[in-house]
Amino acid sequence: MPINYVLLVSRQGKTRLAKWFTTMSPKEKTKIIKDVTQLVLSRRTKMCNFLEYKDTKVIYRRYASLFFITGIDPNDNELLTLEIIHRYVEVLDRYFGNVCELDLIFNFHRAYFILDELLIAGEMQESSKKTVLRVITQQDAMEEEEAKEEAKK
Amino acid sequence: MNINGLFAHSLTDLIRGIRQNKKNEQSYIAKEIADIRLELRRNDPDLKAQAIAKLTYLQMMGYDMSWASFHVVEVMSSPKFLYKGIGYLGAVQSFNQETDVLMLTTNLIKKDLASANASEIGIAINGLSHILTPDLARDLCADLVAMLNHSRPIVRKKVLLVLYKVFLKYPEGLRLSFSRMKDRLEDPDPSVVSAAVNVICELARRNPKNYLSLAPQLFKLLTTSSNNWMLIKIIKLFAALTPYEPRLTKKLLPPITTLIQTTPAMSLLYECIHTVIAGGMLATTGSGSNAESANMLAATCVTKLRTFLEDPDQNLKYIGLLALTKILPSHPHLVAEHKDIILKCIDDPDISIRMRTLDLIVGMANKKNLTEIVKRLISHLLPINENDVTTSSSLNNGAATAALMDPTYRADIIRRIIFICSQNSYANITNFEWYLAVLSDLTNIAGVNVGESLMQQFMDVGVRVKSARSYTVQLMMRLLADKKLTEPTRTEDSNSMVLLAAAWLTGEYCALLENPETALELLAQKSTAKLDPAIQATYLQTMLKIFAYWMNSLQYSWNEEARQSLVEMVDLLRDGIKDMFSRSPDLEVQERASNISVILDIIAEHVPRTPLKIANSISFAPTMPKPPAVLGSLYPLFFNQELNPVAPKAQKKVPVPEGLDLESWIHEPVPEQEPESSDDDDFLNERPSRWGEEAVSGKSKKKGKKGRDQEDTKESAEAKAKRKAERRERQKHDPYYIGGGGDSPKSQKKSQDDLDVDSIPIVQLSMDGFAKPIVATRHPCRVCGRGDA
């Protein structure tokens, strides 16, 4: 079930993360971001998390001040996508320890890396939180080692 | 992050700077980009990596970074893990299929794939999945397939998923590696299996037949696994497979039913129900027990869906409605049981839910619930008039009304109302007067321009339903007088097209009008000139019709009053038409206006302008002079015979009169002198039954032409004549034979036909012998009142 894109948007409409799993021209990308952000930000709290945009479905969920938005095909399972979003948020939370928007702003590349461990080509590759965290901590350890070697030089 | 350039801004600095400079963001960023360009030209890898990281962040904000693609590749090739990561990230965000430097990356990625470090492999694979081009796919396919047997499951997992992308760009690779992929289904690591299932599911959706062989394996996974994510994928996969393999349905029913009844996971439940519907497992055809279990399954599904609808969670409501809409075509009675809760959902403030409910309701409408449904839907449109938006207390209300005022939404509701009412030629409507009232309410409260549809509905109902005609005509009079329609303040919102219907109906059935003079006055008022030309044209025609009728009725009560009112009316109409319409830019309006004004001039000549002389007769009763003959002159033009709608099959029902044989020749055909050949015969044999194969027969026709010339001399005359007679026999009763489909046979035949035509005697046909047309229910051209044509 391919996810087409993942966007993280703040309440003021700023993009905090944009991951595209299909190739499109930059103009199309900006248009989609603009339209979808407008649609999602105008939703009230009690409304359901599924929207329709042109001929795709948009699933979103609000966590504190951030909106996690994904775009999927119309015949995919929406509840499953919500689960994927939630999984991502849980991993981020574990990694950063009580994650907030600032963490994501200043460590955006790590957010991307974590997302990469969770989704490849729009498909979920790993559903276990522990495994994902293990991989990311391994990567971090490698970076630290390299940095230490540099410093030694 | 331990990146330290000497004077360059680090990533954190950049971000902080942007946040601080909110007011002059553009100029700040422009300065930063200039700095980045300088940094990239230096040879320092640290600096470069940092610069690319900054650039990636800016790209996320919308600034283009494609000019730096070469530098990105440089950073990608860095030995340091962190830099490599940054480089790949930059590549992923900014490369697209046309980036030239992609060629440089092939070798780079190959090297990374062969690295000992699993994380490096991971990064490379990840990056690859985004920037795949057909070239890259082709080159790297072999490497990737070899890596399917890597020792680390992480790598195997990633490779599987990226292979899917590879196969999309380079389908050949699939054939080579399919067996290796299948093996991964048996992998000891569950995540690898899950990834394999994912890939196969996606591939199968595009081409299900190839994957039927995997069904047994997948079935085993379905029954043994407890990983919900994978289960959902497998079930989805089966939904794609079952249309091609009906026996699968039977095998799948038990496990899926158990899942539906036992699983606590909502998403799994939804997927099962979705598969069951989409995979056609609810089809009630087939053997008895199968149909029964299918029905039971359907009932279970619907019960579960009802629990969704009752749940306070909006999401569940949404998908509940979605699934019910899918089940509706096959089991409408099951859905109708839950009508009450569905109707409640219409009032939900959430617009997504409302749209889904609209879909569902449109499918569910029948005679009994139609009035209720339409009432509910109309009450949705009402707030635009009743609630004052500025005084609404809670935000919720405000948003709801805002949504209600959205013109596309309103137009959608109105169209749906019309759709459910007019289905099956109005099979669902018991009371047409109610429906007409609904339509006129819609005209008043619509707020959007749906004039076309409303107009068509009015005309349709007005013509077909005789019993409601008098009510219709009254309604139309009210519409004609409605100032909001005739003098709209905002033309794009108004529904003035309904005036066209109003005018036409009033004209056609003016016998039912109580007060024709008022109608004429309304039609001739000044505001008409501002309406759409089509409406004006209808108005003119209607004016003439009503005038003709009214004038005719004056004959029966001819007195001084009548004469005066006639004079006034004629003058009014003449002036009105001359002023407003004779110089209209629209051709149709101008033409009609000039026609009518000439007619009115002629009538005006014959109307006595002096007061009538009452001849006193002996019996003291004043005898009225005879009314001028002109009064009755126009009437026959319009009202001689009622124009009734005609059914499309009416012609066939006309009985053929006695003594008329439609099959016999009117005149014996002249024998043809054109020489034949066998090829020509074959060509003519083929032609009648298959018009679509003109091209084919064209070729054989060419052959036929040549063949004819050659074989002419060989055939004997008798054989030719015999064949000719046979052919004519065949073509006598052939409905498709028109005579002419190729070049020279056609031209030859044409000359023959010319001869034939000249020698046929001309027969006079009169209309007396034919029966009157049977009155049926299709009505004539409804567009611009050419009912008199």
PDB file of N, CA, C and O in Angstrom, chain A residues 1-2 16 18-21 43 46-50 52 75-77 79-80 105-106 109 112 116-117 123-126 142-143 146 150, chain B residues 1 12 15 19 60 80-82 93 117 119 126 130 157-158 161 165 198 202 205 233 236 267 270-271 314-315 318-319 350 352 356:
ATOM      1  N   MET A   1       0.854  -1.177   0.000  1.00  0.00           N
ATOM      2  CA  MET A   1       0.000   0.000   0.000  1.00  0.00           C
ATOM      3  C   MET A   1       0.887   1.223   0.000  1.00  0.00           C
ATOM      4  O   MET A   1       1.364   1.636   1.029  1.00  0.00           O
ATOM      5  N   PRO A   2       1.153   1.767  -1.129  1.00  0.00           N
ATOM      6  CA  PRO A   2       2.142   2.842  -1.159  1.00  0.00           C
ATOM      7  C   PRO A   2       1.581   4.140  -0.609  1.00  0.00           C
ATOM      8  O   PRO A   2       0.505   4.577  -0.994  1.00  0.00           O
ATOM      9  N   ARG A  16       7.672  21.308   8.250  1.00  0.00           N
ATOM     10  CA  ARG A  16       8.800  20.867   9.062  1.00  0.00           C
ATOM     11  C   ARG A  16       9.484  19.680   8.460  1.00  0.00           C
ATOM     12  O   ARG A  16      10.628  19.402   8.757  1.00  0.00           O
ATOM     13  N   ALA A  18       9.201  17.129   4.659  1.00  0.00           N
ATOM     14  CA  ALA A  18       8.448  16.775   3.450  1.00  0.00           C
ATOM     15  C   ALA A  18       9.147  15.613   2.782  1.00  0.00           C
ATOM     16  O   ALA A  18      10.272  15.739   2.322  1.00  0.00           O
ATOM     17  N   LYS A  19       8.491  14.453   2.762  1.00  0.00           N
ATOM     18  CA  LYS A  19       9.104  13.275   2.155  1.00  0.00           C
ATOM     19  C   LYS A  19       8.201  12.792   1.034  1.00  0.00           C
ATOM     20  O   LYS A  19       7.029  12.513   1.270  1.00  0.00           O
ATOM     21  N   TRP A  20       8.755  12.703  -0.165  1.00  0.00           N
ATOM     22  CA  TRP A  20       7.941  12.300  -1.303  1.00  0.00           C
ATOM     23  C   TRP A  20       8.356  10.929  -1.789  1.00  0.00           C
ATOM     24  O   TRP A  20       9.520  10.689  -2.042  1.00  0.00           O
ATOM     25  N   PHE A  21       7.416  10.034  -1.973  1.00  0.00           N
ATOM     26  CA  PHE A  21       7.740   8.704  -2.451  1.00  0.00           C
ATOM     27  C   PHE A  21       7.420   8.521  -3.918  1.00  0.00           C
ATOM     28  O   PHE A  21       7.459   7.428  -4.456  1.00  0.00           O
ATOM     29  N   ARG A  43      -9.609  22.207   9.423  1.00  0.00           N
ATOM     30  CA  ARG A  43     -10.462  21.208  10.027  1.00  0.00           C
ATOM     31  C   ARG A  43     -10.630  21.474  11.515  1.00  0.00           C
ATOM     32  O   ARG A  43      -9.719  21.939  12.178  1.00  0.00           O
ATOM     33  N   LYS A  46     -13.109  17.867  16.221  1.00  0.00           N
ATOM     34  CA  LYS A  46     -13.897  16.654  16.327  1.00  0.00           C
ATOM     35  C   LYS A  46     -14.066  15.943  14.993  1.00  0.00           C
ATOM     36  O   LYS A  46     -14.662  14.913  14.899  1.00  0.00           O
ATOM     37  N   MET A  47     -13.586  16.556  13.932  1.00  0.00           N
ATOM     38  CA  MET A  47     -13.866  15.966  12.628  1.00  0.00           C
ATOM     39  C   MET A  47     -12.998  14.755  12.373  1.00  0.00           C
ATOM     40  O   MET A  47     -11.937  14.602  12.966  1.00  0.00           O
ATOM     41  N   CYS A  48     -13.399  13.955  11.410  1.00  0.00           N
ATOM     42  CA  CYS A  48     -12.659  12.728  11.172  1.00  0.00           C
ATOM     43  C   CYS A  48     -11.383  13.026  10.409  1.00  0.00           C
ATOM     44  O   CYS A  48     -11.236  14.068   9.788  1.00  0.00           O
ATOM     45  N   ASN A  49     -10.454  12.095  10.488  1.00  0.00           N
ATOM     46  CA  ASN A  49      -9.118  12.380  10.006  1.00  0.00           C
ATOM     47  C   ASN A  49      -8.908  12.091   8.539  1.00  0.00           C
ATOM     48  O   ASN A  49      -7.775  12.004   8.088  1.00  0.00           O
ATOM     49  N   PHE A  50      -9.967  11.879   7.781  1.00  0.00           N
ATOM     50  CA  PHE A  50      -9.783  11.536   6.385  1.00  0.00           C
ATOM     51  C   PHE A  50     -10.369  12.631   5.518  1.00  0.00           C
ATOM     52  O   PHE A  50     -11.441  13.136   5.767  1.00  0.00           O
ATOM     53  N   GLU A  52     -10.650  14.173   1.235  1.00  0.00           N
ATOM     54  CA  GLU A  52     -10.414  13.842  -0.151  1.00  0.00           C
ATOM     55  C   GLU A  52      -9.812  15.044  -0.854  1.00  0.00           C
ATOM     56  O   GLU A  52     -10.296  16.171  -0.703  1.00  0.00           O
ATOM     57  N   ASN A  75      -7.982   3.522  -2.858  1.00  0.00           N
ATOM     58  CA  ASN A  75      -8.439   2.206  -2.427  1.00  0.00           C
ATOM     59  C   ASN A  75      -7.529   1.584  -1.390  1.00  0.00           C
ATOM     60  O   ASN A  75      -7.429   0.374  -1.297  1.00  0.00           O
ATOM     61  N   ASP A  76      -6.855   2.392  -0.619  1.00  0.00           N
ATOM     62  CA  ASP A  76      -6.027   1.856   0.452  1.00  0.00           C
ATOM     63  C   ASP A  76      -6.737   1.960   1.774  1.00  0.00           C
ATOM     64  O   ASP A  76      -7.681   2.720   1.928  1.00  0.00           O
ATOM     65  N   ASN A  77      -6.204   1.240   2.739  1.00  0.00           N
ATOM     66  CA  ASN A  77      -6.816   1.202   4.047  1.00  0.00           C
ATOM     67  C   ASN A  77      -6.414   2.435   4.855  1.00  0.00           C
ATOM     68  O   ASN A  77      -5.244   2.619   5.181  1.00  0.00           O
ATOM     69  N   LEU A  79      -7.266   3.333   7.967  1.00  0.00           N
ATOM     70  CA  LEU A  79      -6.924   3.101   9.367  1.00  0.00           C
ATOM     71  C   LEU A  79      -5.487   2.644   9.502  1.00  0.00           C
ATOM     72  O   LEU A  79      -4.782   2.992  10.451  1.00  0.00           O
ATOM     73  N   LEU A  80      -5.063   1.866   8.500  1.00  0.00           N
ATOM     74  CA  LEU A  80      -3.689   1.388   8.558  1.00  0.00           C
ATOM     75  C   LEU A  80      -2.705   2.549   8.477  1.00  0.00           C
ATOM     76  O   LEU A  80      -1.692   2.581   9.173  1.00  0.00           O
ATOM     77  N   ILE A 105      12.664  20.547  14.560  1.00  0.00           N
ATOM     78  CA  ILE A 105      13.174  21.644  13.743  1.00  0.00           C
ATOM     79  C   ILE A 105      14.685  21.579  13.695  1.00  0.00           C
ATOM     80  O   ILE A 105      15.302  21.684  12.632  1.00  0.00           O
ATOM     81  N   PHE A 106      15.310  21.404  14.864  1.00  0.00           N
ATOM     82  CA  PHE A 106      16.764  21.450  14.869  1.00  0.00           C
ATOM     83  C   PHE A 106      17.416  20.137  14.488  1.00  0.00           C
ATOM     84  O   PHE A 106      18.592  20.100  14.206  1.00  0.00           O
ATOM     85  N   HIS A 109      17.320  16.313  10.028  1.00  0.00           N
ATOM     86  CA  HIS A 109      17.903  15.216   9.270  1.00  0.00           C
ATOM     87  C   HIS A 109      17.716  13.894   9.994  1.00  0.00           C
ATOM     88  O   HIS A 109      17.510  12.853   9.384  1.00  0.00           O
ATOM     89  N   TYR A 112      14.367  12.617   9.309  1.00  0.00           N
ATOM     90  CA  TYR A 112      14.339  11.953   8.006  1.00  0.00           C
ATOM     91  C   TYR A 112      14.912  10.552   8.097  1.00  0.00           C
ATOM     92  O   TYR A 112      14.383   9.602   7.525  1.00  0.00           O
ATOM     93  N   ASP A 116      13.149   7.064   7.234  1.00  0.00           N
ATOM     94  CA  ASP A 116      13.680   6.130   6.253  1.00  0.00           C
ATOM     95  C   ASP A 116      13.722   4.715   6.782  1.00  0.00           C
ATOM     96  O   ASP A 116      13.584   3.761   6.021  1.00  0.00           O
ATOM     97  N   GLU A 117      13.970   4.587   8.089  1.00  0.00           N
ATOM     98  CA  GLU A 117      13.995   3.235   8.646  1.00  0.00           C
ATOM     99  C   GLU A 117      12.604   2.634   8.718  1.00  0.00           C
ATOM    100  O   GLU A 117      12.435   1.412   8.760  1.00  0.00           O
ATOM    101  N   GLU A 123       6.314   1.920   1.464  1.00  0.00           N
ATOM    102  CA  GLU A 123       5.847   0.718   2.148  1.00  0.00           C
ATOM    103  C   GLU A 123       6.459   0.640   3.531  1.00  0.00           C
ATOM    104  O   GLU A 123       7.584   1.076   3.747  1.00  0.00           O
ATOM    105  N   MET A 124       5.733   0.036   4.436  1.00  0.00           N
ATOM    106  CA  MET A 124       6.266  -0.114   5.778  1.00  0.00           C
ATOM    107  C   MET A 124       7.283  -1.234   5.781  1.00  0.00           C
ATOM    108  O   MET A 124       6.992  -2.344   5.357  1.00  0.00           O
ATOM    109  N   GLN A 125       8.479  -0.943   6.283  1.00  0.00           N
ATOM    110  CA  GLN A 125       9.458  -2.023   6.260  1.00  0.00           C
ATOM    111  C   GLN A 125       9.627  -2.648   7.626  1.00  0.00           C
ATOM    112  O   GLN A 125      10.046  -3.786   7.736  1.00  0.00           O
ATOM    113  N   GLU A 126       9.346  -1.921   8.654  1.00  0.00           N
ATOM    114  CA  GLU A 126       9.589  -2.461   9.976  1.00  0.00           C
ATOM    115  C   GLU A 126       8.512  -1.974  10.906  1.00  0.00           C
ATOM    116  O   GLU A 126       8.360  -0.780  11.117  1.00  0.00           O
ATOM    117  N   MET A 142      27.917   4.919  15.304  1.00  0.00           N
ATOM    118  CA  MET A 142      28.935   5.008  14.266  1.00  0.00           C
ATOM    119  C   MET A 142      29.374   6.439  14.043  1.00  0.00           C
ATOM    120  O   MET A 142      30.569   6.729  13.891  1.00  0.00           O
ATOM    121  N   GLU A 143      28.400   7.349  14.021  1.00  0.00           N
ATOM    122  CA  GLU A 143      28.747   8.745  13.817  1.00  0.00           C
ATOM    123  C   GLU A 143      29.651   9.233  14.919  1.00  0.00           C
ATOM    124  O   GLU A 143      30.649   9.912  14.680  1.00  0.00           O
ATOM    125  N   GLU A 146      33.167   8.025  14.489  1.00  0.00           N
ATOM    126  CA  GLU A 146      33.888   8.757  13.450  1.00  0.00           C
ATOM    127  C   GLU A 146      34.292  10.133  13.950  1.00  0.00           C
ATOM    128  O   GLU A 146      35.412  10.597  13.718  1.00  0.00           O
ATOM    129  N   GLU A 150      38.050  11.785  14.264  1.00  0.00           N
ATOM    130  CA  GLU A 150      38.402  13.088  13.685  1.00  0.00           C
ATOM    131  C   GLU A 150      39.071  13.979  14.740  1.00  0.00           C
ATOM    132  O   GLU A 150      40.095  14.594  14.503  1.00  0.00           O
TER     133      GLU A 150
ATOM    134  N   MET B   1      25.818  17.520  16.746  1.00  0.00           N
ATOM    135  CA  MET B   1      26.567  17.511  15.499  1.00  0.00           C
ATOM    136  C   MET B   1      27.892  18.197  15.714  1.00  0.00           C
ATOM    137  O   MET B   1      27.968  19.258  16.306  1.00  0.00           O
ATOM    138  N   THR B  12      22.634  24.606  12.816  1.00  0.00           N
ATOM    139  CA  THR B  12      21.849  25.170  13.910  1.00  0.00           C
ATOM    140  C   THR B  12      21.796  26.683  13.807  1.00  0.00           C
ATOM    141  O   THR B  12      20.762  27.307  14.044  1.00  0.00           O
ATOM    142  N   ILE B  15      19.286  27.728  11.261  1.00  0.00           N
ATOM    143  CA  ILE B  15      17.893  27.622  11.683  1.00  0.00           C
ATOM    144  C   ILE B  15      17.551  28.722  12.671  1.00  0.00           C
ATOM    145  O   ILE B  15      16.510  29.377  12.581  1.00  0.00           O
ATOM    146  N   ARG B  19      14.780  31.776  12.316  1.00  0.00           N
ATOM    147  CA  ARG B  19      13.713  32.025  13.273  1.00  0.00           C
ATOM    148  C   ARG B  19      13.788  33.439  13.821  1.00  0.00           C
ATOM    149  O   ARG B  19      12.777  34.038  14.168  1.00  0.00           O
ATOM    150  N   MET B  60      13.657  22.340   1.830  1.00  0.00           N
ATOM    151  CA  MET B  60      12.405  21.941   2.445  1.00  0.00           C
ATOM    152  C   MET B  60      11.490  23.139   2.596  1.00  0.00           C
ATOM    153  O   MET B  60      10.269  23.019   2.562  1.00  0.00           O
ATOM    154  N   LYS B  80      32.948   9.452   5.468  1.00  0.00           N
ATOM    155  CA  LYS B  80      32.341   9.558   6.778  1.00  0.00           C
ATOM    156  C   LYS B  80      30.858   9.263   6.715  1.00  0.00           C
ATOM    157  O   LYS B  80      30.143   9.747   5.841  1.00  0.00           O
ATOM    158  N   PHE B  81      30.396   8.496   7.689  1.00  0.00           N
ATOM    159  CA  PHE B  81      29.024   8.015   7.651  1.00  0.00           C
ATOM    160  C   PHE B  81      28.021   9.157   7.707  1.00  0.00           C
ATOM    161  O   PHE B  81      27.048   9.205   6.956  1.00  0.00           O
ATOM    162  N   LEU B  82      28.294  10.102   8.585  1.00  0.00           N
ATOM    163  CA  LEU B  82      27.324  11.191   8.746  1.00  0.00           C
ATOM    164  C   LEU B  82      27.206  12.007   7.479  1.00  0.00           C
ATOM    165  O   LEU B  82      26.123  12.360   7.025  1.00  0.00           O
ATOM    166  N   GLN B  93      16.144  14.595  -1.715  1.00  0.00           N
ATOM    167  CA  GLN B  93      15.213  15.720  -1.731  1.00  0.00           C
ATOM    168  C   GLN B  93      15.251  16.477  -3.035  1.00  0.00           C
ATOM    169  O   GLN B  93      14.261  17.078  -3.432  1.00  0.00           O
ATOM    170  N   ASN B 117      29.704  -2.308   5.951  1.00  0.00           N
ATOM    171  CA  ASN B 117      28.904  -1.705   7.000  1.00  0.00           C
ATOM    172  C   ASN B 117      27.426  -1.741   6.620  1.00  0.00           C
ATOM    173  O   ASN B 117      27.013  -1.166   5.630  1.00  0.00           O
ATOM    174  N   SER B 119      24.897  -0.321   7.873  1.00  0.00           N
ATOM    175  CA  SER B 119      24.197   0.963   7.859  1.00  0.00           C
ATOM    176  C   SER B 119      24.469   1.709   6.572  1.00  0.00           C
ATOM    177  O   SER B 119      23.586   2.377   6.026  1.00  0.00           O
ATOM    178  N   ASN B 126      18.300   3.119   0.663  1.00  0.00           N
ATOM    179  CA  ASN B 126      17.251   4.100   0.874  1.00  0.00           C
ATOM    180  C   ASN B 126      17.282   5.207  -0.155  1.00  0.00           C
ATOM    181  O   ASN B 126      16.272   5.555  -0.776  1.00  0.00           O
ATOM    182  N   HIS B 130      14.657   6.395  -3.919  1.00  0.00           N
ATOM    183  CA  HIS B 130      14.025   7.639  -4.323  1.00  0.00           C
ATOM    184  C   HIS B 130      14.476   8.126  -5.672  1.00  0.00           C
ATOM    185  O   HIS B 130      13.729   8.780  -6.384  1.00  0.00           O
ATOM    186  N   LYS B 157      15.701  -7.090   4.034  1.00  0.00           N
ATOM    187  CA  LYS B 157      14.409  -6.409   4.054  1.00  0.00           C
ATOM    188  C   LYS B 157      14.397  -5.191   3.153  1.00  0.00           C
ATOM    189  O   LYS B 157      13.518  -5.000   2.330  1.00  0.00           O
ATOM    190  N   LYS B 158      15.441  -4.397   3.294  1.00  0.00           N
ATOM    191  CA  LYS B 158      15.462  -3.177   2.490  1.00  0.00           C
ATOM    192  C   LYS B 158      15.567  -3.496   1.020  1.00  0.00           C
ATOM    193  O   LYS B 158      14.952  -2.827   0.182  1.00  0.00           O
ATOM    194  N   LEU B 161      12.285  -4.286  -0.586  1.00  0.00           N
ATOM    195  CA  LEU B 161      11.387  -3.173  -0.855  1.00  0.00           C
ATOM    196  C   LEU B 161      11.885  -2.311  -2.000  1.00  0.00           C
ATOM    197  O   LEU B 161      11.102  -1.803  -2.803  1.00  0.00           O
ATOM    198  N   LYS B 165      10.556  -0.997  -6.323  1.00  0.00           N
ATOM    199  CA  LYS B 165      10.717   0.214  -7.121  1.00  0.00           C
ATOM    200  C   LYS B 165      11.498  -0.074  -8.393  1.00  0.00           C
ATOM    201  O   LYS B 165      11.217   0.464  -9.464  1.00  0.00           O
ATOM    202  N   ASN B 198       4.673  -7.555   1.326  1.00  0.00           N
ATOM    203  CA  ASN B 198       4.366  -6.204   0.843  1.00  0.00           C
ATOM    204  C   ASN B 198       4.606  -6.083  -0.648  1.00  0.00           C
ATOM    205  O   ASN B 198       3.768  -5.630  -1.410  1.00  0.00           O
ATOM    206  N   GLU B 202       1.883  -5.572  -3.795  1.00  0.00           N
ATOM    207  CA  GLU B 202       1.829  -4.461  -4.746  1.00  0.00           C
ATOM    208  C   GLU B 202       1.952  -4.947  -6.171  1.00  0.00           C
ATOM    209  O   GLU B 202       1.259  -4.485  -7.061  1.00  0.00           O
ATOM    210  N   ARG B 205      -1.219  -6.490  -7.435  1.00  0.00           N
ATOM    211  CA  ARG B 205      -2.328  -5.606  -7.756  1.00  0.00           C
ATOM    212  C   ARG B 205      -2.259  -5.165  -9.202  1.00  0.00           C
ATOM    213  O   ARG B 205      -3.268  -4.838  -9.806  1.00  0.00           O
ATOM    214  N   LYS B 233      -2.020  -6.957   4.785  1.00  0.00           N
ATOM    215  CA  LYS B 233      -1.492  -6.986   3.423  1.00  0.00           C
ATOM    216  C   LYS B 233      -1.943  -8.234   2.680  1.00  0.00           C
ATOM    217  O   LYS B 233      -2.314  -8.180   1.517  1.00  0.00           O
ATOM    218  N   LYS B 236      -5.496  -8.035   1.634  1.00  0.00           N
ATOM    219  CA  LYS B 236      -5.635  -7.154   0.494  1.00  0.00           C
ATOM    220  C   LYS B 236      -5.222  -7.865  -0.780  1.00  0.00           C
ATOM    221  O   LYS B 236      -5.841  -7.717  -1.830  1.00  0.00           O
ATOM    222  N   SER B 267      -8.544  -1.883  12.226  1.00  0.00           N
ATOM    223  CA  SER B 267      -8.063  -1.781  10.847  1.00  0.00           C
ATOM    224  C   SER B 267      -8.119  -3.137  10.162  1.00  0.00           C
ATOM    225  O   SER B 267      -8.458  -3.229   8.983  1.00  0.00           O
ATOM    226  N   TYR B 270     -11.716  -3.824   9.278  1.00  0.00           N
ATOM    227  CA  TYR B 270     -12.136  -3.058   8.111  1.00  0.00           C
ATOM    228  C   TYR B 270     -11.581  -3.654   6.833  1.00  0.00           C
ATOM    229  O   TYR B 270     -12.265  -3.739   5.817  1.00  0.00           O
ATOM    230  N   GLU B 271     -10.322  -4.065   6.900  1.00  0.00           N
ATOM    231  CA  GLU B 271      -9.729  -4.635   5.695  1.00  0.00           C
ATOM    232  C   GLU B 271     -10.441  -5.911   5.292  1.00  0.00           C
ATOM    233  O   GLU B 271     -10.679  -6.151   4.106  1.00  0.00           O
ATOM    234  N   GLN B 314     -15.031   9.622  14.872  1.00  0.00           N
ATOM    235  CA  GLN B 314     -15.467  10.033  13.545  1.00  0.00           C
ATOM    236  C   GLN B 314     -14.878   9.155  12.455  1.00  0.00           C
ATOM    237  O   GLN B 314     -15.500   8.907  11.425  1.00  0.00           O
ATOM    238  N   ASN B 315     -13.642   8.723  12.676  1.00  0.00           N
ATOM    239  CA  ASN B 315     -13.007   7.929  11.631  1.00  0.00           C
ATOM    240  C   ASN B 315     -13.777   6.661  11.347  1.00  0.00           C
ATOM    241  O   ASN B 315     -13.967   6.270  10.209  1.00  0.00           O
ATOM    242  N   TYR B 318     -16.748   7.297   9.313  1.00  0.00           N
ATOM    243  CA  TYR B 318     -16.414   7.525   7.917  1.00  0.00           C
ATOM    244  C   TYR B 318     -16.243   6.227   7.160  1.00  0.00           C
ATOM    245  O   TYR B 318     -16.832   6.009   6.106  1.00  0.00           O
ATOM    246  N   ILE B 319     -15.412   5.321   7.715  1.00  0.00           N
ATOM    247  CA  ILE B 319     -15.188   4.114   6.942  1.00  0.00           C
ATOM    248  C   ILE B 319     -16.398   3.204   6.985  1.00  0.00           C
ATOM    249  O   ILE B 319     -16.631   2.429   6.054  1.00  0.00           O
ATOM    250  N   ASP B 350     -19.353  17.404  10.278  1.00  0.00           N
ATOM    251  CA  ASP B 350     -18.147  17.098   9.518  1.00  0.00           C
ATOM    252  C   ASP B 350     -18.493  16.891   8.045  1.00  0.00           C
ATOM    253  O   ASP B 350     -19.304  16.052   7.702  1.00  0.00           O
ATOM    254  N   SER B 352     -16.759  15.696   5.532  1.00  0.00           N
ATOM    255  CA  SER B 352     -16.399  14.430   4.882  1.00  0.00           C
ATOM    256  C   SER B 352     -17.470  13.385   5.124  1.00  0.00           C
ATOM    257  O   SER B 352     -17.869  12.654   4.224  1.00  0.00           O
ATOM    258  N   ARG B 356     -20.073  11.388   2.342  1.00  0.00           N
ATOM    259  CA  ARG B 356     -20.232   9.937   2.263  1.00  0.00           C
ATOM    260  C   ARG B 356     -21.689   9.553   2.477  1.00  0.00           C
ATOM    261  O   ARG B 356     -22.227   8.669   1.796  1.00  0.00           O
TER     262      ARG B 356
END
